[in-house]
């Protein structure tokens, strides 16, 4: 699945969808329902998380100044001048005071023992002064924007936004890396039976000739991600071969430890226009408050052949065709998702993607009508182009099952990246000493 240039998205007549939370079908329409249990616990999580139902449309990316910058994951080399940008909306007609801070974390995303001054050159509290009110929208909101500060060492960082009472509002994971080692990441070939048609394998090796690693087999840790997601990342991957003479670690697996389901290209819908029907949309009611959007009924793709088209790898972009500038001119719509199914899935079904922080949120859970053989749910989403799919919840702690409704194909276009961590002897922190991305089935 490939990111489309932003300019192409704005000009294309066939567009892709955006995302928002889905509420209990028995509750009131979007904006009137009680806050779901997801938001009840305000305990800080060291992950991408939203702590308030009023906070929407969070984007965290590298501010390159290019039209497609919102698709760049928050990963930067140490010392890069182009910083990471965080943007979010807060529903309501009154602006609020927010501050942000950075928390340095280890490879397992637990807070490290470093003091603030060991990774920052300034006081670790940043007042968010860049905010603007939504203009001409039915749903009132304020749009906030913050550029993350530069840091002195590589590794994992959690950017946390807090309200005036000190409670967390938004947290986002940031990565700062150095290229101390040579990372060789490339698409591989799945050796197996039926798996070679459904899985995508990534082969990789790490050359450490330029850095003195004392015990690389035990001290180097790697994480492999698909489409920059954390929810299904491969962790605890150990080298299968250590070639001391060549100063090289090789990772060659035979039980699919380095393989991911290819899935399908993401579903999409376009709500950038309030007066017309976009791609993936069945009906728009501009008279409703908020504007009501009913998406085309979708069906399972589990048994279908692969269908090639360009998508945005589960991401979304905000925009208003009538007024432009999605940051403050895009309104919020009550979007209804529909999925035809002749029987109940083996678990609860959710709309899923970047719009849900790659989490199974209560707001996006779908309800099943046995008489209509239809899953439905609705969520309040900002105008834009969205990618999403449908996921089935499994056992507690297990990754969502996206294959059940989406199928899986080796031909699907996806992006992968590899993170290489190392904790030098006698130090108290895990450094991110290598980073590389690679496209699978790239069509550029």
Short mmCIF file of N, CA, C and O in Angstrom, two decimals, residues 20-25 27-42 45 49-56 91 350 359-365 378-380:
data_model
loop_
_atom_site.label_atom_id
_atom_site.label_comp_id
_atom_site.label_asym_id
_atom_site.label_seq_id
_atom_site.Cartn_x
_atom_site.Cartn_y
_atom_site.Cartn_z
N UNK A 20 -12.98 8.24 12.30
CA UNK A 20 -13.44 8.81 13.57
C UNK A 20 -14.01 7.71 14.44
O UNK A 20 -14.19 6.61 14.01
N UNK A 21 -14.37 8.03 15.68
CA UNK A 21 -14.85 7.01 16.59
C UNK A 21 -16.29 6.58 16.35
O UNK A 21 -17.13 7.39 16.04
N UNK A 22 -16.56 5.29 16.56
CA UNK A 22 -17.88 4.75 16.35
C UNK A 22 -18.56 4.51 17.68
O UNK A 22 -17.97 3.95 18.59
N UNK A 23 -19.79 4.90 17.79
CA UNK A 23 -20.46 4.84 19.08
C UNK A 23 -21.47 3.71 19.12
O UNK A 23 -21.82 3.11 18.13
N UNK A 24 -21.96 3.46 20.31
CA UNK A 24 -23.01 2.48 20.51
C UNK A 24 -24.23 2.87 19.69
O UNK A 24 -24.72 3.99 19.79
N UNK A 25 -24.76 1.96 18.84
CA UNK A 25 -25.88 2.33 18.00
C UNK A 25 -27.13 2.70 18.80
O UNK A 25 -28.03 3.34 18.28
N UNK A 27 -27.00 4.61 21.42
CA UNK A 27 -26.79 5.93 22.02
C UNK A 27 -27.23 7.00 21.03
O UNK A 27 -27.64 6.71 19.92
N UNK A 28 -27.12 8.27 21.48
CA UNK A 28 -27.49 9.37 20.59
C UNK A 28 -26.50 9.50 19.46
O UNK A 28 -25.49 8.81 19.39
N UNK A 29 -26.79 10.39 18.53
CA UNK A 29 -25.90 10.58 17.40
C UNK A 29 -24.58 11.19 17.88
O UNK A 29 -24.44 11.61 19.01
N UNK A 30 -23.62 11.23 16.95
CA UNK A 30 -22.28 11.68 17.31
C UNK A 30 -22.32 13.04 17.97
O UNK A 30 -23.02 13.93 17.53
N UNK A 31 -21.54 13.17 19.03
CA UNK A 31 -21.47 14.44 19.74
C UNK A 31 -22.39 14.48 20.94
O UNK A 31 -22.28 15.35 21.79
N UNK A 32 -23.33 13.50 21.04
CA UNK A 32 -24.25 13.50 22.17
C UNK A 32 -24.05 12.29 23.07
O UNK A 32 -24.60 12.25 24.16
N UNK A 33 -23.27 11.28 22.60
CA UNK A 33 -23.13 10.07 23.38
C UNK A 33 -22.23 10.30 24.59
O UNK A 33 -21.44 11.23 24.63
N UNK A 34 -22.37 9.43 25.58
CA UNK A 34 -21.50 9.50 26.74
C UNK A 34 -20.09 9.09 26.35
O UNK A 34 -19.91 8.25 25.47
N UNK A 35 -19.08 9.64 26.99
CA UNK A 35 -17.70 9.25 26.68
C UNK A 35 -17.52 7.75 26.94
O UNK A 35 -17.91 7.26 28.00
N UNK A 36 -16.95 6.99 25.99
CA UNK A 36 -16.76 5.55 26.19
C UNK A 36 -15.73 5.27 27.27
O UNK A 36 -14.96 6.15 27.69
N UNK A 37 -15.71 4.03 27.72
CA UNK A 37 -14.81 3.63 28.80
C UNK A 37 -13.35 3.83 28.41
O UNK A 37 -12.49 3.98 29.27
N UNK A 38 -13.05 3.82 27.13
CA UNK A 38 -11.69 4.00 26.65
C UNK A 38 -11.04 5.24 27.27
O UNK A 38 -9.85 5.25 27.56
N UNK A 39 -11.82 6.30 27.47
CA UNK A 39 -11.27 7.55 27.96
C UNK A 39 -11.34 7.69 29.49
O UNK A 39 -10.89 8.70 30.03
N UNK A 40 -11.88 6.71 30.17
CA UNK A 40 -12.10 6.84 31.61
C UNK A 40 -10.80 6.85 32.39
O UNK A 40 -10.66 7.58 33.37
N UNK A 41 -9.84 6.04 31.96
CA UNK A 41 -8.57 5.93 32.69
C UNK A 41 -7.58 6.96 32.15
O UNK A 41 -7.21 6.92 30.97
N UNK A 42 -7.15 7.89 32.97
CA UNK A 42 -6.23 8.95 32.55
C UNK A 42 -4.77 8.61 32.84
O UNK A 42 -3.90 9.47 32.73
N UNK A 45 0.05 6.40 29.31
CA UNK A 45 0.52 5.21 28.60
C UNK A 45 1.70 5.61 27.72
O UNK A 45 1.66 6.64 27.08
N UNK A 49 -1.61 7.50 22.17
CA UNK A 49 -2.87 7.39 22.88
C UNK A 49 -3.54 8.75 22.98
O UNK A 49 -2.88 9.79 23.05
N UNK A 50 -4.87 8.73 22.98
CA UNK A 50 -5.67 9.94 23.17
C UNK A 50 -6.51 9.74 24.42
O UNK A 50 -7.20 8.74 24.56
N UNK A 51 -6.45 10.70 25.35
CA UNK A 51 -7.00 10.51 26.69
C UNK A 51 -8.33 11.21 26.91
O UNK A 51 -8.92 11.06 27.97
N UNK A 52 -8.79 11.98 25.93
CA UNK A 52 -10.04 12.73 26.10
C UNK A 52 -10.91 12.57 24.86
O UNK A 52 -10.41 12.64 23.73
N UNK A 53 -12.22 12.37 25.02
CA UNK A 53 -13.11 12.26 23.86
C UNK A 53 -13.23 13.57 23.09
O UNK A 53 -13.71 13.57 21.95
N UNK A 54 -12.80 14.68 23.67
CA UNK A 54 -12.86 15.96 22.97
C UNK A 54 -11.67 16.17 22.04
O UNK A 54 -11.69 17.07 21.21
N UNK A 55 -10.63 15.36 22.21
CA UNK A 55 -9.43 15.50 21.37
C UNK A 55 -9.58 14.62 20.14
O UNK A 55 -9.81 13.41 20.25
N UNK A 56 -9.46 15.22 18.97
CA UNK A 56 -9.69 14.50 17.71
C UNK A 56 -8.59 14.83 16.70
O UNK A 56 -7.86 15.81 16.83
N UNK A 91 -12.49 19.69 20.64
CA UNK A 91 -13.87 20.11 20.40
C UNK A 91 -14.32 21.08 21.48
O UNK A 91 -13.95 20.94 22.66
N UNK A 350 -14.58 -3.93 14.44
CA UNK A 350 -14.25 -2.51 14.55
C UNK A 350 -13.80 -1.97 13.21
O UNK A 350 -13.17 -2.68 12.42
N UNK A 359 -5.83 1.13 17.18
CA UNK A 359 -6.36 0.49 18.37
C UNK A 359 -7.83 0.17 18.16
O UNK A 359 -8.52 0.83 17.37
N UNK A 360 -8.33 -0.82 18.90
CA UNK A 360 -9.75 -1.17 18.85
C UNK A 360 -10.49 -0.27 19.83
O UNK A 360 -10.66 -0.61 21.00
N UNK A 361 -10.93 0.87 19.36
CA UNK A 361 -11.59 1.84 20.22
C UNK A 361 -13.09 1.57 20.28
O UNK A 361 -13.72 1.24 19.28
N UNK A 362 -13.65 1.78 21.48
CA UNK A 362 -15.09 1.58 21.67
C UNK A 362 -15.90 2.39 20.67
O UNK A 362 -16.93 1.93 20.19
N UNK A 363 -15.43 3.57 20.37
CA UNK A 363 -16.16 4.46 19.47
C UNK A 363 -16.31 3.89 18.07
O UNK A 363 -17.22 4.28 17.33
N UNK A 364 -15.42 3.01 17.68
CA UNK A 364 -15.42 2.47 16.33
C UNK A 364 -15.97 1.04 16.25
O UNK A 364 -15.83 0.38 15.24
N UNK A 365 -16.55 0.59 17.32
CA UNK A 365 -17.11 -0.76 17.32
C UNK A 365 -18.44 -0.77 16.55
O UNK A 365 -19.27 0.12 16.70
N UNK A 378 -21.22 4.40 13.81
CA UNK A 378 -20.96 5.75 13.34
C UNK A 378 -19.97 6.46 14.25
O UNK A 378 -19.81 6.12 15.43
N UNK A 379 -19.27 7.44 13.67
CA UNK A 379 -18.23 8.16 14.40
C UNK A 379 -18.15 9.59 13.90
O UNK A 379 -18.50 9.89 12.77
N UNK A 380 -17.69 10.46 14.77
CA UNK A 380 -17.52 11.86 14.41
C UNK A 380 -16.11 12.04 13.86
O UNK A 380 -15.12 11.92 14.57
#
